[in-house]
Amino acid sequence: MSRYEFKSTRRIEFADTDLAGIVHFANFFRYLEATEHEFYRSLGLPLHFGGDSSHGWPRVSARCDYKAPLRFGDEIEVHLVVREKRRRAIRYGFVVRRLSSDGDAKAAIAAFGDMTAVSVAKDAETGRMAAVAIPDDFDAAIDQAPHGIWEAAGGASD
Amino acid sequence: MSRYEFKSTRRIEFADTDLAGIVHFANFFRYLEATEHEFYRSLGLPLHFGGDSSHGWPRVSARCDYKAPLRFGDEIEVHLVVREKRRRAIRYGFVVRRLSSDGDAKAAIAAFGDMTAVSVAKDAETGRMAAVAIPDDFDAAIDQAPHGIWEAAGGASD
Amino acid sequence: MSRYEFKSTRRIEFADTDLAGIVHFANFFRYLEATEHEFYRSLGLPLHFGGDSSHGWPRVSARCDYKAPLRFGDEIEVHLVVREKRRRAIRYGFVVRRLSSDGDAKAAIAAFGDMTAVSVAKDAETGRMAAVAIPDDFDAAIDQAPHGIWEAAGGASD
Amino acid sequence: MSRYEFKSTRRIEFADTDLAGIVHFANFFRYLEATEHEFYRSLGLPLHFGGDSSHGWPRVSARCDYKAPLRFGDEIEVHLVVREKRRRAIRYGFVVRRLSSDGDAKAAIAAFGDMTAVSVAKDAETGRMAAVAIPDDFDAAIDQAPHGIWEAAGGASD
């Protein structure tokens, strides 16, 4: 179980498509986030965001570069790489691939994703969310990927 | 401003469609709910559901009968009727129409909707949500539609 | 592989929830449809709806009765039963359960679903979609559930 | 009616929020696209994408930088600026603001958006979509914003 890299697979559902016959571009962001959360779960990290929780991971930026369309029924792989771990934020890179019918991971790249989540907690005095250091359990479980991992995952260099 | 009837209009967005070229059937339920909320707003009722609020209106049932497809760019009217006001729940009926290009309200019916929301509050002892009487402000502002209003709105008799 | 019954499981994603902290009621309909499509896939049936396809399965009605909320991270089972096979339409019943942490299928029922899909094809003359007999491959692969199957699945009698 | 700038307003709906009590980050992209389409409509441009159409505007990249959360009931303004018009693509910048209760356009910035759409058409020989020059009607109706417009709209310099 890697501390800086994770892969999830999923099948494209009918409701994810639009009238152009392909996955609506906004839905790629749901795939990225779901993979981030599965990464946390794979590390045994808590997923108690929002609601009564005093800690959360709001996004400060999110980006996708679309390379090829995805269609209903496609099986895809979302490959997450921890590109940067800062004191109060984590930046993830993602490579989204359409798996060929024989599960070939070398299949065509559909998109590159980039997402930065910031660690926030409710300030006891003001009641407002403010950036805080990454919680200890996340800090201990997640590492920044060593040099070359993003490129090895197929990620485009910036 | 009626206490038992309300109309809202909206335009169908690209992201609401699916690969069949029409609005995905699940999205009709978002249109019904948005109209319910606009009805509350038109009556000056509070819209503080969930989160820190101790009161909410979860749905106990929701149904749509689809009569004609809606497409990207269509302007629609959602006509809400309070079909039943009970002690702890309200049942709404909806007529969804596609407005013709000249705004003719007699245009084709796209769907009938039916939705029952129950009044719930957090029980101070158990911390769980439980059904409670409709809050006074909602009770005072909303009436059950008189006989014949649903049919006059174009609603199908059950 | 049953011809009248199917179960799928999935995990509730963050994007499926709303500010009340539970799955938004409209999203249950996406879960029902995804299960219907997995049922078709399990039977080797084609999933070429919409787009260039001349045949589709639009919904004529869809309903959910909500029994208990679902939350982010919950693993759920959607149990599909073919409640009625007609000449040009199929009516499905669904039991949505939240699986307990040990995967106990007897876990609490979250919702009952009901959905009727009609077989349509593009009329060569008018170019409009019209109801047609269920295609032969679907007709051969899918059966109406025998008496008692819906109840055995936990479904509420009508 | 500007040829390089456009503003739309909308109200945040319940279904747009997530369990953190704020608009889910992926939904901002739906707001950007809806504004792009209203811009086209304001210019009298056709909105026949996908389906039988031989021309479309798939996104090649989309990005949001989130500055402040949006909540259920908030009224927002999405300010579009044509940041770059190229031969086969248009790059839009967006400033998303939460309007204060008195409609003050100077209210807090919620997000900056950036989206590039490419003009594609179905190649008659291969049947595949390929980038083509911007159609004449779009080319005639849309201009790249003069220097300073993006900054005047409140946009962050790159």
Coordinates of C-alpha atoms in Angstrom, one line a residue, chain A residues 58-115:
Chain A
P58 CA -12.1 21.9 0.9
R59 CA -10.5 22.3 -2.5
V60 CA -8.6 25.5 -3.3
S61 CA -8.1 24.6 -6.9
A62 CA -9.2 21.9 -9.3
R63 CA -8.2 21.4 -12.9
C64 CA -8.7 18.9 -15.7
D65 CA -7.1 18.7 -19.1
Y66 CA -9.2 16.5 -21.4
K67 CA -7.4 14.3 -23.9
A68 CA -10.1 11.9 -25.1
P69 CA -13.8 11.4 -24.4
L70 CA -15.2 8.8 -22.1
R71 CA -18.5 7.0 -22.9
F72 CA -21.2 5.1 -21.1
G73 CA -20.0 1.7 -20.1
D74 CA -16.3 2.5 -20.3
E75 CA -14.2 1.1 -17.5
I76 CA -11.7 3.7 -16.3
E77 CA -8.7 3.8 -14.0
V78 CA -8.0 6.9 -12.0
H79 CA -4.3 7.0 -10.9
L80 CA -3.6 9.4 -8.0
V81 CA -0.2 10.7 -7.2
V82 CA 0.7 13.0 -4.2
R83 CA 2.5 15.6 -6.1
E84 CA 3.1 18.0 -3.2
K85 CA 2.6 17.8 0.6
R86 CA 2.7 21.1 2.2
R87 CA 2.2 22.1 5.9
R88 CA -1.5 22.8 5.4
A89 CA -2.4 21.5 2.0
I90 CA -1.9 18.5 -0.3
R91 CA -1.8 18.7 -4.1
Y92 CA -2.8 15.6 -6.1
G93 CA -2.2 14.8 -9.7
F94 CA -4.4 12.3 -11.5
V95 CA -4.1 10.3 -14.7
V96 CA -7.5 9.1 -16.0
R97 CA -7.3 6.2 -18.4
R98 CA -9.9 4.3 -20.3
L99 CA -9.2 0.6 -19.8
S100 CA -9.4 -1.4 -22.9
S101 CA -11.8 -4.4 -23.0
D102 CA -9.0 -6.7 -21.8
G103 CA -8.1 -4.4 -18.9
D104 CA -4.9 -3.1 -20.5
A105 CA -3.7 -0.3 -18.2
K106 CA -1.7 1.1 -21.1
A107 CA -4.9 2.2 -22.7
A108 CA -5.5 5.7 -23.9
I109 CA -5.3 8.6 -21.5
A110 CA -8.6 10.4 -21.1
A111 CA -7.6 13.3 -18.9
F112 CA -5.0 14.7 -16.5
G113 CA -6.3 16.1 -13.2
D114 CA -4.9 18.4 -10.6
M115 CA -6.5 19.2 -7.3

